[in-house]
Amino acid sequence: MAWQPNNDISTFKWEINQNIYSRFYLEIPTKEDRYYRKTDTDIQDELRKYTHYDVICFAAETWRWGQNTNPPLPRRNIEVPTSKTVEGVRAYYRVLVQEENKYILIACHANLHGFHRGDLRFVEVNDGTILSGMPKSSVIGTLFPGDVVAVTKMGRKSKAVTIPPSVFYVHPEIDCTWEVQHMTLLPRNEKNRKVNFAVLESGVAIVEGRVEAMNVIEDCESRPSSVDKINSGDVEDETLLEVDRMYTGFGFTPEKMKVNFTEDFHRKYLLPLTDVTSRLPFYPNSLGTIYTYSFSVNQSQQFEIGVRAFKPDIFLNGTREEVVEKCVMMGAAGAQTVSNGRFDGRGFSIREVRREDLILHFSIANPIDRPTEGRWNTNNRIVIDGINVSYDAIIETVVLATNRKSIQIAARLPKDCSSHIDFRAGVWIVHQRECTGQVRFDRGFFKKMHEASNGKKVIETLYGGREIDIEDYQVREDAIFTFPSVPEIVLNEYQNQYVSMILADVPLVLGNSPFGCGKSMTIVTAAIEVHKRNNLYRKNGHHRQQLLVTQTNNACVSLIEIARKVETVHVKFLRYVSESNWKTLPEPSRTAFDLPVLMRKVFIEWATKTLDGYIDQSLPVEMKNAIVRKVTQNYMSPEGLVGEAKRIYENLTDCHKVTEPSPRILRSAFFMLYQPDIIVTTADSLPSLLHCNCLKFIANVQIDEASQLPEYTLIYLLQCFPHAGFGLVGDIKQLPPHCEKELIGYLKEYGIGNTMERALTHEMFPQSALRYVYRCHPVTTNILSDLFYNGSLISGVAENDRNEFMRMRTDIWPNQEFPILVLDHEQSGYRMGTSVANVSEKLNVLKIVRILTRELNGYALRDSDIGVISFYRAQASLLTEAFRGTNVKCGTVDAFQGTEREVMIVCCTNGKPSDFMKSPHRFNVAMSRARQATIVIGNVANLINAIYWKTIVKRARKNDCLMNISKFVDEDASDCIPPKNYYEIPPDSSDDDDDSSDDDDNFPKDDEKTFNAPEVENESRGNTETQEDDTAEDDEDEQSIVNENSDPKSKSAKRRARRFRAKQRQMEQQELVDDQNENVPKGDRQVRARRGGRHRKGGSDNKTRKDGKVGNEHDYESTRRENQRLRSMVKQMAQLLDEQNKNRSEKSSNPLERQNAQVGKLLLVCCGFTVFVLFVIVCLCRDDR
């Protein structure tokens, strides 16, 4: 910046012209067109009044300010004054960094500094700063991170430069240009709020009743409490924070910045302003601050007692109910706080946009200071905002770009997103959709539960109370139940036992169900039997409903597909999923019982008077109005309305006809009209369902995959439906509840826990163990039964029912009696961000799927019959992109729990199995997804030494089902499905991936699009493991290719042999050149080095001649001798290479190879002659000089 303004007018104009934000504020909007947002605090009101004109005035005024001359003020511990409004020249800053002798503030509005005034982004507050209302005391020690102040005057620091730096060259850790001289503190809305908290290992506080962390100021002695309440009773002065202990104190919750630029703009500029601001380094809103605290003896004792609260030998100062409430509330706060910590509130403009039907490919920035990698993951729900339009979407794949500066995302757009929408035109901002369904517990929730309620009995048992004994309930042990399909299906003895317990009104029943034991059918049958019993109450005017809760959408679909087969019983099923979420689901994940589908059907029937059993007077007027608006806006033309619906539409105003009705009112109206009997939903959608107050009396709740359910969610359900019966069905040998790695100790135990495993181990509740496996091949069932279930599983199917694929494809399957094929793949994976990927493995999977789906003798697998599992998220993303457009399901182990396919391909991806790959839960899930056969791709040399994997390898070797992957895959993948890949990492140039070898450092280099990362992602989402791989040598790799492909009839073998010979010739030629270099005399090598542009050691030979020209003092005869030796060397090399090519051509029986040798000889001679001519010209030029 070469010019500096020198008067008021020029500085003002210069600031306007230089500020990148000014162009968005030139148009003065009307009141209707101005951007508007609702404010609810004094600070937000004050910030909203601030304008771009005020920004320019403040920036221009700074050119008049000199150095800071304020003397330091004494520090006193006094109450800090605040003010609601500030007038005049000012700028708003918030406290970003708190240090011992200063604060670093960041501008609240980015257009204060734009891109050109980096000096104004961060300013310093120190002992010389005067705070309004406190002129004689230092402000140090009185502010907290997140405080908002109005700065009215600043002084330049003595050593600060006068030319402002770019905003991209400043950050909080370097010295600021400006020191604040005068400022005013804006009101604090939440100050002196009492908090109870525990801490994580990082020192961050988990606060009871909150889902956002807080920071703690540990130096309590320098900050004595202004409130004496915490120093009474059960607290002690103890400043050292420790994990698994409880503290009480007072905290400050800062204001959240909603908009990062002034709000006096036309609303059409919102997205461009957001786009410009997204280019700046982002600094999130500050956490709250606990500024004084003390150790709580009583609460720490309750925390330590925990799940032993109701044991008779436990001594308590308080009540047992208080212990339960303390642990549950802290556990829920810890689980949700840590989970919310991964939410990224930033917005990014989308780049490199490409659309394929409902899949949108784009990239967003990955800043170094706060990367998006790891925060933007698969299944994240996002919102893509355009001008006056917004679309919900869900992320399907995330791939880190090669340069690590961006992440490439593929997201599924909603079903109603028009194909004419061009996401490449204009500015589109993407941001994550914040989760609103938080589970909250109120103090006293446990005490308020009825003593005889099922919910209270279950919670007491979980916290050390008396076990619930089956002998206390009347269970029909000889009952036989059937699933009401056509024909009916009779349940086995273990399934009957579970259904009998559910019907006996046992407070909670455990259904221990290993893989493929028919648990979904058992759950639906139990629900139908409960529905039959509930019909007796319905005759008396009571409608009892049931909840079936799953962990994934796939599990929901499985339950609904089974429900669709019900024929002989009239029961209304409903799958609860919000309309916004439903629109982003892929087609296979939608069903006929989904809420949006049934809502359309029911509302149209109501509006056309074709709905059966509807009592017109039961529906409020606001619901009728909402239905009419929804029907006419989305479902049908107003001309089709009948009766009251038509009259309501005619009375609607034009504004109401186009305004969308409330989703909450629509849901309530639908539930009143449809009156579902059994509601199926996921645990993630459960809070939304409960908050809409649509449920009546819930008689029974069954939870599928209950081994993955966090304990706080179960207790929340017990609190909401204390009189319902509960059934927990799952497998403790499969995946446990998801837990973030930061959550440890009591917070993890009370929040996440492992409820089902604890309940089964300590026999807290009646349990039924399902044992018959109907999914897998009997051999697979027996292997996994011996590994994980003590041999207790029984195969419920015959081998002939699960070996059709192996019988029909004897061309590729070596042993039709053994359903597991292990393919040895030696190439290691490479790091992609914090995860691992393997391009060679991906290409081989493409080839394998092509082979599996090939028709032979009238038999062929469909692509929907095949599933591909990877233990790494990055590889799962690559595979998903590779199979985009097909029905091959790809995903991680977590995504496949509860899912099955006829044939599964299990990808180990990494050369050496990491610890989480050796997890028994993950291994069990991965190997139990196939109905017929499983193909394992991995490095056998390492798998044979890994627990569980070695059993599979040994059994496969014994049954002749172990081979090198090159023997199984013998054709190119160029025409494999699908025809194109978007985020492709280019493979090696050779046709066969096994021809390439690993690098010395176990990972491919940068030219293969790899990069280093300190850790490898753990797909359990809780741990990280160090990546380790074995190194493969080139000669071993090549020799294995020759040995494995010696069959002269194989075209693939011939190709590999030709490539091997070509590579060998290349190596021989390089060795010959190296030998020649070693035979060249030292002096000639030096001459050749000088000819390449290097200078002679020991000083320069170039000196100024008398005529003023630069010349060389070497005598010309010496130069000619050097040139002659060089020509001789070139000639000698040409002769040796010619002799080698001649010998090779004589040995070759292929005319084409002889022709190539001759051409090579001719080219070499031409090159030698060209070099000779050039040297002659150089010598002549020197002679002329």
Tab-separated table of C-alpha atoms in Angstrom, residues 61-199:
chain	number	residue	atom	x	y	z
A	61	GLU	CA	-10.520	8.291	11.963
A	62	THR	CA	-7.699	5.872	12.815
A	63	TRP	CA	-5.394	7.723	10.382
A	64	ARG	CA	-5.514	10.731	12.742
A	65	TRP	CA	-4.572	8.810	15.874
A	66	GLY	CA	-0.979	8.823	17.056
A	67	GLN	CA	0.873	6.718	19.555
A	68	ASN	CA	-0.744	5.579	22.776
A	69	THR	CA	0.124	7.837	25.704
A	70	ASN	CA	-2.125	6.406	28.423
A	71	PRO	CA	-0.223	5.464	31.594
A	72	PRO	CA	-0.867	2.064	33.214
A	73	LEU	CA	-3.647	1.979	35.799
A	74	PRO	CA	-3.700	-0.005	39.061
A	75	ARG	CA	-5.629	-3.261	39.130
A	76	ARG	CA	-8.565	-3.492	41.514
A	77	ASN	CA	-11.196	-6.142	42.038
A	78	ILE	CA	-14.355	-4.094	41.548
A	79	GLU	CA	-17.653	-4.534	39.737
A	80	VAL	CA	-17.384	-3.679	36.039
A	81	PRO	CA	-19.870	-1.076	34.709
A	82	THR	CA	-21.723	-1.697	31.419
A	83	SER	CA	-23.747	0.408	28.996
A	84	LYS	CA	-26.523	-0.545	26.551
A	85	THR	CA	-25.793	2.052	23.853
A	86	VAL	CA	-22.788	3.956	22.552
A	87	GLU	CA	-22.874	6.898	20.141
A	88	GLY	CA	-20.287	8.605	17.934
A	89	VAL	CA	-17.270	7.127	16.179
A	90	ARG	CA	-16.862	3.602	17.443
A	91	ALA	CA	-16.181	0.004	16.477
A	92	TYR	CA	-17.370	-3.165	18.173
A	93	TYR	CA	-14.906	-5.820	19.262
A	94	ARG	CA	-15.195	-9.005	21.268
A	95	VAL	CA	-12.589	-10.513	23.586
A	96	LEU	CA	-10.878	-13.378	21.783
A	97	VAL	CA	-7.746	-14.161	23.817
A	98	GLN	CA	-7.115	-13.630	27.520
A	99	GLU	CA	-3.508	-13.397	28.685
A	100	GLU	CA	-1.915	-12.442	31.981
A	101	ASN	CA	-1.319	-8.769	31.155
A	102	LYS	CA	-3.515	-8.106	28.150
A	103	TYR	CA	-6.537	-9.102	26.093
A	104	ILE	CA	-6.627	-9.564	22.318
A	105	LEU	CA	-9.878	-8.370	20.745
A	106	ILE	CA	-11.268	-9.238	17.308
A	107	ALA	CA	-13.584	-7.009	15.263
A	108	CYS	CA	-17.252	-8.056	15.365
A	109	HIS	CA	-17.804	-6.800	11.800
A	110	ALA	CA	-15.507	-7.952	9.003
A	111	ASN	CA	-16.234	-4.881	6.886
A	112	LEU	CA	-14.427	-2.791	9.500
A	113	HIS	CA	-11.128	-4.022	8.096
A	114	GLY	CA	-12.090	-5.669	4.795
A	115	PHE	CA	-9.040	-7.222	3.197
A	116	HIS	CA	-6.892	-4.066	3.219
A	117	ARG	CA	-6.803	-3.009	6.904
A	118	GLY	CA	-5.433	-6.048	8.685
A	119	ASP	CA	-4.248	-3.724	11.460
A	120	LEU	CA	-7.880	-3.203	12.550
A	121	ARG	CA	-8.842	-6.850	12.856
A	122	PHE	CA	-7.027	-7.477	16.148
A	123	VAL	CA	-6.391	-4.848	18.825
A	124	GLU	CA	-4.863	-4.998	22.291
A	125	VAL	CA	-6.352	-4.075	25.664
A	126	ASN	CA	-3.877	-3.599	28.525
A	127	ASP	CA	-3.415	-1.755	31.806
A	128	GLY	CA	-3.504	1.583	30.003
A	129	THR	CA	-6.986	1.059	28.588
A	130	ILE	CA	-9.717	3.200	30.191
A	131	LEU	CA	-13.138	1.573	30.560
A	132	SER	CA	-16.162	3.851	30.731
A	133	GLY	CA	-17.320	4.180	34.337
A	134	MET	CA	-14.004	2.896	35.687
A	135	PRO	CA	-11.431	5.627	34.841
A	136	LYS	CA	-8.987	4.974	37.680
A	137	SER	CA	-8.704	1.199	37.561
A	138	SER	CA	-7.156	-1.209	35.108
A	139	VAL	CA	-9.501	-3.367	33.086
A	140	ILE	CA	-7.129	-6.331	33.281
A	141	GLY	CA	-8.722	-9.147	35.268
A	142	THR	CA	-12.289	-7.953	34.702
A	143	LEU	CA	-13.113	-9.171	31.182
A	144	PHE	CA	-13.942	-12.643	29.915
A	145	PRO	CA	-13.611	-14.242	26.471
A	146	GLY	CA	-16.732	-13.330	24.522
A	147	ASP	CA	-17.285	-9.924	26.172
A	148	VAL	CA	-18.354	-7.312	23.596
A	149	VAL	CA	-16.962	-3.762	23.868
A	150	ALA	CA	-17.368	-0.535	21.899
A	151	VAL	CA	-13.943	0.947	21.130
A	152	THR	CA	-14.009	4.743	20.783
A	153	LYS	CA	-10.299	5.615	20.634
A	154	MET	CA	-7.049	3.793	20.022
A	155	GLY	CA	-3.351	4.604	19.999
A	156	ARG	CA	-0.644	3.193	17.800
A	157	LYS	CA	1.945	1.044	19.549
A	158	SER	CA	5.424	2.559	19.577
A	159	LYS	CA	7.042	-0.047	17.302
A	160	ALA	CA	4.062	-0.559	15.001
A	161	VAL	CA	4.454	0.024	11.277
A	162	THR	CA	2.410	2.785	9.683
A	163	ILE	CA	1.484	0.901	6.509
A	164	PRO	CA	-1.450	-1.440	7.279
A	165	PRO	CA	-0.865	-5.115	6.421
A	166	SER	CA	-3.298	-7.293	4.535
A	167	VAL	CA	-5.866	-9.040	6.715
A	168	PHE	CA	-4.429	-12.390	5.603
A	169	TYR	CA	-1.095	-11.625	7.260
A	170	VAL	CA	-2.355	-10.965	10.777
A	171	HIS	CA	-3.406	-13.308	13.554
A	172	PRO	CA	-3.878	-13.079	17.342
A	173	GLU	CA	-0.424	-14.402	18.169
A	174	ILE	CA	1.564	-11.520	16.642
A	175	ASP	CA	1.894	-8.031	18.074
A	176	CYS	CA	-1.078	-5.795	17.390
A	177	THR	CA	-0.722	-2.402	15.708
A	178	TRP	CA	-3.240	-0.675	17.985
A	179	GLU	CA	-3.804	-0.396	21.723
A	180	VAL	CA	-7.284	0.522	22.930
A	181	GLN	CA	-7.330	3.790	24.875
A	182	HIS	CA	-11.058	4.205	25.576
A	183	MET	CA	-13.874	1.666	25.384
A	184	THR	CA	-17.301	0.772	26.804
A	185	LEU	CA	-18.408	-2.693	27.940
A	186	LEU	CA	-21.787	-3.824	26.617
A	187	PRO	CA	-24.246	-5.625	28.959
A	188	ARG	CA	-23.613	-9.176	30.121
A	189	ASN	CA	-26.800	-11.157	29.842
A	190	GLU	CA	-25.789	-14.245	31.837
A	191	LYS	CA	-23.470	-13.338	34.679
A	192	ASN	CA	-23.296	-14.905	38.142
A	193	ARG	CA	-25.081	-18.027	36.968
A	194	LYS	CA	-24.484	-20.914	39.347
A	195	VAL	CA	-23.136	-24.044	37.665
A	196	ASN	CA	-22.298	-27.594	38.694
A	197	PHE	CA	-19.625	-29.158	36.520
A	198	ALA	CA	-16.986	-31.803	35.960
A	199	VAL	CA	-13.991	-31.557	33.639
